[in-house]
Coordinates of C-alpha atoms and ligand atoms in Angstrom, one line a residue:
M616 CA 146.9 195.9 51.3
V617 CA 146.2 199.5 50.8
S618 CA 146.6 200.6 47.2
S619 CA 146.9 204.3 46.4
T620 CA 145.8 204.6 42.8
K621 CA 142.0 204.9 43.0
E622 CA 141.5 204.7 39.2
T623 CA 143.5 201.6 38.5
G624 CA 144.1 199.9 41.8
T625 CA 147.8 199.8 41.1
P626 CA 150.4 201.4 43.3
R627 CA 151.7 204.9 42.6
R628 CA 155.4 205.6 41.9
L629 CA 156.3 208.9 43.4
L630 CA 159.3 211.1 43.0
V631 CA 159.4 213.4 46.1
T632 CA 161.8 216.3 45.6
G633 CA 163.0 218.0 48.8
G634 CA 162.0 214.9 50.8
A635 CA 164.8 215.3 53.3
G636 CA 163.5 218.8 54.3
F637 CA 160.9 219.7 56.8
I638 CA 157.5 219.3 55.0
G639 CA 158.9 216.8 52.5
S640 CA 160.1 214.4 55.2
N641 CA 156.9 214.6 57.1
F642 CA 155.1 213.9 53.8
V643 CA 157.3 210.9 53.0
H644 CA 156.6 209.4 56.5
Y645 CA 152.9 210.1 56.2
W646 CA 152.8 208.5 52.7
C647 CA 154.9 205.4 53.5
D648 CA 152.7 204.7 56.5
R649 CA 149.4 205.2 54.7
Y650 CA 150.2 203.8 51.4
P651 CA 152.9 201.1 51.9
E652 CA 152.3 199.6 48.5
D653 CA 153.4 202.8 46.7
R654 CA 157.0 203.3 45.6
V655 CA 158.6 206.5 47.1
V656 CA 161.8 207.9 45.6
V657 CA 163.2 210.9 47.3
L658 CA 165.4 213.3 45.4
D659 CA 167.2 215.8 47.6
A660 CA 170.4 217.9 47.2
L661 CA 170.9 217.9 51.0
T662 CA 171.5 221.6 51.3
Y663 CA 171.9 223.0 54.8
A664 CA 168.1 222.5 55.2
G665 CA 168.1 218.9 54.0
N666 CA 168.8 216.1 56.5
R667 CA 169.0 212.5 55.7
A668 CA 168.4 211.7 59.3
N669 CA 164.8 212.8 58.9
L670 CA 164.3 209.7 56.8
A671 CA 166.4 207.3 58.8
A672 CA 163.5 205.1 59.9
L673 CA 162.5 204.4 56.2
E674 CA 166.0 203.6 54.8
N675 CA 165.5 199.9 54.9
R676 CA 162.1 199.7 53.4
E677 CA 161.7 197.9 50.1
N678 CA 159.5 200.6 48.5
F679 CA 161.7 203.5 49.5
Q680 CA 164.8 204.9 47.8
F681 CA 166.9 208.0 48.6
V682 CA 168.8 209.7 45.8
S683 CA 171.2 212.6 46.6
G684 CA 171.0 215.0 43.7
N685 CA 169.9 218.4 42.4
I686 CA 166.6 219.2 40.7
C687 CA 168.5 221.3 38.2
D688 CA 170.3 218.2 36.9
R689 CA 168.2 217.3 33.9
A690 CA 170.1 214.1 33.0
L691 CA 169.6 212.7 36.6
I692 CA 165.9 213.6 36.5
D693 CA 165.3 212.0 33.1
R694 CA 167.1 208.8 34.4
L695 CA 165.0 208.7 37.6
L696 CA 161.7 209.2 35.8
A697 CA 162.5 206.4 33.4
T698 CA 164.2 203.8 35.6
E699 CA 161.8 204.3 38.5
N700 CA 158.8 204.5 36.1
I701 CA 157.5 207.6 38.0
D702 CA 153.9 208.6 37.5
T703 CA 153.6 211.2 40.3
V704 CA 156.0 214.1 41.2
A705 CA 155.5 215.7 44.5
H706 CA 157.7 218.8 44.3
F707 CA 158.8 220.2 47.7
A708 CA 162.4 221.1 46.9
A709 CA 163.1 224.8 47.3
E710 CA 165.1 227.4 49.1
S711 CA 162.5 228.2 51.7
H712 CA 163.7 230.8 54.2
V713 CA 162.7 234.5 53.6
D714 CA 165.5 236.0 55.6
R715 CA 168.1 234.0 53.6
S716 CA 166.5 235.2 50.3
I717 CA 167.1 238.8 51.4
L718 CA 170.7 238.1 52.2
T719 CA 171.5 235.7 49.3
P720 CA 168.8 235.6 46.6
D721 CA 170.8 233.8 43.9
A722 CA 170.1 230.3 45.1
F723 CA 166.4 231.0 45.3
V724 CA 166.1 231.9 41.6
Q725 CA 168.3 228.9 40.7
T726 CA 166.4 226.2 42.7
N727 CA 162.9 227.6 42.8
V728 CA 162.7 228.9 39.2
V729 CA 165.3 227.0 37.2
G730 CA 164.9 223.8 39.2
T731 CA 161.1 223.8 38.9
F732 CA 161.5 224.5 35.1
T733 CA 163.9 221.6 34.7
L734 CA 161.6 219.2 36.5
L735 CA 158.6 220.4 34.5
E736 CA 160.4 219.9 31.2
A737 CA 161.5 216.4 32.1
F738 CA 158.0 215.5 33.3
R739 CA 156.4 217.0 30.2
Q740 CA 158.5 214.8 28.0
R741 CA 157.7 211.7 30.1
W742 CA 154.0 212.6 30.1
E743 CA 153.9 213.0 26.3
S744 CA 156.0 210.0 25.4
V745 CA 155.0 207.4 28.1
L746 CA 152.3 208.3 30.6
K747 CA 149.7 209.8 28.2
P748 CA 150.0 207.1 25.5
S749 CA 149.6 204.4 28.1
N750 CA 146.6 206.1 29.7
E751 CA 148.1 206.7 33.1
S752 CA 145.2 209.0 34.0
H753 CA 146.3 209.4 37.6
A754 CA 149.7 210.8 36.6
L755 CA 150.4 214.1 38.3
F756 CA 152.9 216.9 38.9
L757 CA 152.0 218.4 42.4
H758 CA 153.7 221.7 43.0
V759 CA 153.8 222.7 46.7
S760 CA 153.8 226.4 47.0
T761 CA 153.1 229.1 49.4
D762 CA 150.5 231.8 50.4
E763 CA 153.4 234.3 50.3
V764 CA 152.9 234.7 46.5
Y765 CA 149.7 236.7 47.3
G766 CA 151.6 239.4 49.2
S767 CA 150.5 241.1 52.4
L768 CA 147.1 241.7 54.0
S769 CA 146.0 244.5 56.2
A770 CA 144.2 243.6 59.5
T771 CA 140.8 243.9 57.8
D772 CA 141.4 242.5 54.3
P773 CA 139.6 239.3 53.5
A774 CA 141.8 236.1 53.5
F775 CA 143.6 234.9 50.3
T776 CA 141.5 232.9 47.9
E777 CA 142.7 231.0 44.8
T778 CA 141.8 234.0 42.7
T779 CA 143.7 236.6 44.7
S780 CA 146.2 238.3 42.5
Y781 CA 149.9 237.5 42.9
T782 CA 151.9 240.3 44.6
P783 CA 155.1 238.6 46.0
N784 CA 157.2 240.9 48.1
S785 CA 160.4 239.0 48.9
P786 CA 163.0 237.3 46.6
Y787 CA 161.7 234.0 48.1
S788 CA 158.0 234.7 47.3
A789 CA 158.9 236.1 43.9
S790 CA 160.8 233.0 43.0
K791 CA 157.9 230.8 44.2
A792 CA 155.5 232.9 42.2
G793 CA 157.7 232.4 39.1
S794 CA 157.6 228.7 39.6
D795 CA 153.8 228.7 40.1
H796 CA 153.4 230.6 36.8
L797 CA 155.5 228.0 35.0
V798 CA 153.6 225.1 36.5
R799 CA 150.3 226.7 35.5
A800 CA 151.6 227.4 31.9
Y801 CA 152.7 223.8 31.5
H802 CA 149.1 222.7 32.1
H803 CA 147.6 225.4 30.0
T804 CA 149.9 225.0 27.0
Y805 CA 150.9 221.4 27.0
G806 CA 148.1 219.7 29.0
V807 CA 150.6 218.4 31.6
P808 CA 148.6 217.2 34.6
T809 CA 149.7 219.7 37.3
I810 CA 148.2 220.9 40.5
I811 CA 149.4 223.8 42.7
T812 CA 148.8 224.1 46.4
N813 CA 149.5 227.3 48.2
C814 CA 149.7 226.8 52.0
S815 CA 150.3 228.9 55.0
N816 CA 153.0 228.6 57.6
N817 CA 153.7 225.0 58.6
Y818 CA 155.1 223.9 61.9
G819 CA 155.9 220.6 63.7
P820 CA 158.7 218.0 63.9
Y821 CA 161.9 218.3 61.8
Q822 CA 161.6 222.0 61.0
F823 CA 165.1 223.6 60.6
P824 CA 166.1 225.8 63.5
E825 CA 166.1 229.1 61.5
K826 CA 162.2 229.3 61.3
L827 CA 160.2 231.2 64.0
I828 CA 158.9 228.3 66.1
P829 CA 161.9 226.0 66.3
L830 CA 164.2 229.1 66.7
M831 CA 162.1 230.2 69.7
C832 CA 162.1 226.7 71.2
I833 CA 165.8 226.1 70.8
N834 CA 166.8 229.6 72.1
M835 CA 164.7 229.0 75.2
L836 CA 166.4 225.7 75.8
L837 CA 169.8 227.5 75.4
G838 CA 168.8 230.5 77.5
K839 CA 169.3 232.8 74.5
P840 CA 167.3 236.0 73.6
L841 CA 164.1 235.4 71.6
P842 CA 164.3 237.9 68.7
V843 CA 160.9 239.2 67.7
Y844 CA 161.0 241.3 64.5
G845 CA 159.6 244.9 64.5
D846 CA 156.5 245.3 66.8
G847 CA 155.6 241.6 66.8
Q848 CA 152.2 242.4 65.4
N849 CA 152.6 240.5 62.1
V850 CA 150.1 237.7 61.7
R851 CA 150.6 234.2 60.3
D852 CA 148.1 231.4 59.8
W853 CA 149.7 228.3 61.4
L854 CA 149.2 224.9 59.9
Y855 CA 150.3 221.7 61.7
V856 CA 152.5 219.9 59.2
V857 CA 150.6 216.6 59.4
D858 CA 147.4 218.5 58.5
H859 CA 149.2 219.7 55.4
C860 CA 150.1 216.1 54.5
T861 CA 146.4 215.1 54.7
A862 CA 145.5 218.0 52.5
L863 CA 148.1 216.9 49.9
D864 CA 146.7 213.3 50.1
V865 CA 143.2 214.4 49.2
V866 CA 144.6 216.7 46.5
I867 CA 146.6 213.9 44.9
H868 CA 143.8 211.4 45.0
Q869 CA 140.8 213.6 44.2
S870 CA 141.7 216.8 42.4
Q871 CA 141.4 217.5 38.7
P872 CA 144.6 218.5 36.8
G873 CA 145.0 222.2 36.4
E874 CA 143.5 223.0 39.8
T875 CA 145.0 225.2 42.5
Y876 CA 144.1 224.9 46.2
N877 CA 144.8 227.1 49.2
V878 CA 145.6 225.2 52.4
G879 CA 145.5 226.9 55.7
G880 CA 145.2 226.1 59.4
N881 CA 142.4 228.5 60.5
N882 CA 144.9 229.6 63.1
E883 CA 145.7 233.3 62.6
V884 CA 148.0 234.4 65.4
K885 CA 150.2 237.6 66.0
N886 CA 153.8 236.7 66.3
I887 CA 154.2 238.2 69.8
D888 CA 151.2 236.2 71.0
L889 CA 152.6 233.0 69.5
V890 CA 156.0 233.6 71.2
Q891 CA 154.2 234.1 74.5
M892 CA 152.3 230.9 74.0
L893 CA 155.6 229.1 73.4
C894 CA 157.1 230.6 76.5
Q895 CA 154.2 229.4 78.6
L896 CA 154.4 225.9 77.2
M897 CA 158.1 225.8 77.9
D898 CA 157.6 227.1 81.5
E899 CA 155.2 224.2 82.0
L900 CA 157.0 221.5 80.2
A901 CA 160.6 222.4 81.2
P902 CA 160.4 224.2 84.6
Q903 CA 164.0 223.4 85.3
L904 CA 165.3 225.8 82.6
P905 CA 167.5 228.6 84.1
V906 CA 165.5 231.5 82.7
H907 CA 162.1 231.4 84.2
P908 CA 159.6 232.6 83.1
A909 CA 160.9 232.2 79.6
N910 CA 159.3 235.4 78.3
K911 CA 162.0 237.3 80.1
L912 CA 164.1 236.4 77.0
I913 CA 161.8 238.2 74.5
T914 CA 163.8 240.9 72.7
F915 CA 162.3 243.1 70.0
V916 CA 164.9 243.5 67.2
K917 CA 165.2 245.3 63.9
D918 CA 162.4 244.4 61.5
R919 CA 162.8 242.1 58.4
P920 CA 163.1 244.3 55.3
G921 CA 159.8 244.3 53.4
H922 CA 158.2 242.2 56.2
D923 CA 154.7 241.1 55.1
R924 CA 152.2 242.2 57.7
R925 CA 149.6 239.5 57.6
Y926 CA 148.8 236.2 55.8
A927 CA 145.5 234.5 56.0
I928 CA 144.1 231.6 54.0
D929 CA 140.5 231.1 52.9
A930 CA 140.4 227.3 52.5
T931 CA 136.8 227.1 51.4
K932 CA 137.6 225.6 48.1
I933 CA 139.5 222.5 49.4
K934 CA 136.8 222.1 52.1
T935 CA 133.8 222.2 49.7
Q936 CA 135.4 220.4 46.8
L937 CA 137.6 217.8 48.5
G938 CA 136.2 217.7 52.0
W939 CA 139.4 218.6 53.7
T940 CA 139.7 220.7 56.9
P941 CA 142.6 221.0 59.4
S942 CA 142.2 218.9 62.5
V943 CA 144.9 220.3 64.8
T944 CA 144.4 223.6 66.8
V945 CA 147.3 225.8 67.4
E946 CA 147.2 225.0 71.1
Q947 CA 147.5 221.2 70.4
G948 CA 150.1 221.6 67.6
L949 CA 152.3 223.9 69.6
R950 CA 152.3 221.6 72.6
K951 CA 153.3 218.6 70.4
T952 CA 156.0 220.7 68.8
V953 CA 157.5 222.0 72.0
E954 CA 157.6 218.4 73.3
W955 CA 159.3 217.3 70.2
Y956 CA 162.1 219.9 70.4
L957 CA 162.5 219.1 74.1
D958 CA 162.9 215.4 73.3
R959 CA 165.0 215.7 70.2
R960 CA 168.1 217.6 71.2
D961 CA 170.0 214.9 69.3
W962 CA 168.3 216.1 66.1
W963 CA 168.7 219.8 66.4
K964 CA 172.0 220.2 68.2
P965 CA 174.1 219.1 65.2
L966 CA 172.3 221.6 63.0
L967 CA 173.6 224.6 64.9
S968 CA 176.8 224.4 62.8
E969 CA 179.4 227.1 62.1
E970 CA 177.5 227.9 58.8
Y971 CA 174.3 228.3 60.9
Q972 CA 176.1 230.5 63.4
N973 CA 177.5 232.7 60.6
Y974 CA 174.0 233.0 59.1
Y975 CA 172.5 233.9 62.5
R976 CA 175.1 236.6 63.2
Q977 CA 174.6 238.1 59.8
N978 CA 170.8 238.0 59.9
Y979 CA 170.4 239.3 63.5
D980 CA 173.3 241.8 63.2
I981 CA 175.0 240.5 66.3
Ligands
LIG1136 P1 163.0 223.1 53.7 O1 163.9 224.3 53.5 O2 162.9 222.6 55.1 O3 163.4 221.9 52.8 C1 163.8 222.1 51.4 C2 164.4 220.8 51.0 O4 164.7 221.0 49.6 C3 165.7 220.4 51.7 O5 165.7 219.1 52.0 C4 166.8 220.8 50.7 O6 168.0 220.0 50.8 C5 166.0 220.5 49.4 N1 166.6 221.2 48.2 C6 166.9 222.6 48.2 N2 167.4 222.9 47.0 C7 167.4 221.7 46.2 C8 167.8 221.4 44.9 N3 168.3 222.4 44.1 N4 167.6 220.2 44.5 C9 167.1 219.2 45.3 N5 166.8 219.4 46.6 C10 166.9 220.7 47.0 O7 161.6 223.6 53.2 P2 160.1 223.2 53.7 O8 159.8 224.2 54.8 O9 160.0 221.8 54.0 O10 159.3 223.6 52.4 C11 159.0 222.7 51.4 C12 158.2 223.3 50.3 O11 157.0 223.9 50.8 C13 158.9 224.5 49.7 O12 158.6 224.5 48.3 C14 158.3 225.7 50.3 O13 158.4 226.8 49.4 C15 156.9 225.3 50.5 N6 156.2 225.9 51.7 C16 156.8 225.9 52.9 C17 156.0 226.4 54.0 C18 156.6 226.4 55.4 O14 155.9 227.0 56.3 N7 157.7 225.7 55.7 C19 154.8 227.0 53.8 C20 154.3 227.1 52.5 C21 155.0 226.5 51.4
LIG1137 O1 153.5 231.6 54.7 C1 154.2 230.4 54.2 C2 155.7 230.7 54.4 O2 156.0 230.5 55.8 C3 156.6 229.7 53.6 O3 156.4 229.8 52.3 C4 158.1 229.9 54.0 O4 158.8 228.9 53.4 C5 158.2 229.8 55.5 O5 159.6 230.0 55.8 C6 157.3 230.7 56.2 O6 157.7 232.1 56.0 P1 157.7 233.2 57.1 O7 158.6 234.2 56.8 O8 156.3 233.6 57.5 O9 158.2 232.3 58.3 P2 159.3 232.5 59.5 O10 159.3 231.3 60.4 O11 160.6 232.9 58.9 O12 158.7 233.8 60.2 C7 157.4 233.7 60.8 C8 157.1 235.1 61.3 O13 157.9 235.4 62.5 C9 157.4 236.3 60.4 O14 156.4 237.3 60.5 C10 158.7 236.8 60.8 C11 158.7 236.5 62.3 N1 160.1 236.2 62.9 C12 160.8 235.2 62.3 C13 162.0 234.8 62.8 C14 162.9 233.7 62.2 C15 160.5 236.9 64.0 O15 159.8 237.8 64.5 N2 161.7 236.5 64.5 C16 162.5 235.6 63.9 O16 163.7 235.3 64.4

């Protein structure tokens, strides 16, 4: 049997917030496969971005529990930490979409700042009263954050390191920056064992249709325009979501409390080039689609307000200290992802709800 707690040989007991979302659900699948002895409790409010179907294959497992609830609900968190005897929080829950943060920032402050504070306070009390006195030295609060807190790079700037100053530009990244500062302060002030990871753009299975890659795949399948913001020259560093999970695995098992790590894919691509790659893949994998070649659908639209020009991650620290590097190239990852969206219409079709259509019309001004 595989046991996950290196120090004691006993299984971990994880609370995974946001485990019904994109990265959270990929992480839960990864963890349950790799560490079947560990107990995994998912806490998720099932907002528009949360989908219990993402975890359907795990529902009957003995060591898995799904709890529908909000990270701002302190009484619920206290109860879960105690009854499930949690020693590790993996905190993914967030409002995560930049465009929505521009339209409706309130929920971002509430979940990303107040929610993270609520979790931290609950975990601090548990750490001080139970985990520390019983020498649970592997106990950990892992905060999953973003490279967007560092702001925007020019084409020639060096990539973000862990010491790059915070310059968040959107309500989303400002709320994530606020949560990062709280997490850091809880380690510095109270000695709570926290770790922060700041990663680049993830992609892969179970990503909600509003994000660039699924949106382009789905619009191609529906024969709809492919909206590229501004001049399409913005650059993102694409990280295949399973590579992100392996990074979090080494961080949880090997890192020292109080550390921060940047996680990136070594895959910097301009948006317009990425969309062209997706079109070529779709032409190859779905030649029967009515619009062919698919790049005829590319439409340049009004830019996102405050749109960050370039993100790039310098992942030297996690490579040299923990031996982690990404294993999936953008060509490999995009192919797997396009195949997934082609196969899983049953997954994404129900997500194109009235709420989603209203958001789409408002965001794209159509
Ligand atoms: P997502 O939007 O797909 O999922 C977020 C999940 O959190 C959903 O299941 C939602 O129901 C849940 N949630 C939202 N508010 C909640 C609340 N108040 N209480 C409980 N649950 C709540 O997000 P994602 O893309 O999977 O991102 C996960 C984390 O990783 C976020 O913290 C995000 O900031 C960070 N991140 C994401 C990316 C990316 O490219 N997707 C990159 C860097 C960092
Ligand atoms: O960098 C990490 C961040 O990556 C995460 O913290 C966020 O949670 C995640 O949403 C993502 O933010 P981005 O804004 O970079 O991702 P998004 O998929 O929304 O957009 C990627 C790029 O594509 C960005 O430059 C905007 C552009 N874009 C996006 C959409 C949805 C378009 O040109 N057209 C679109 O329709």
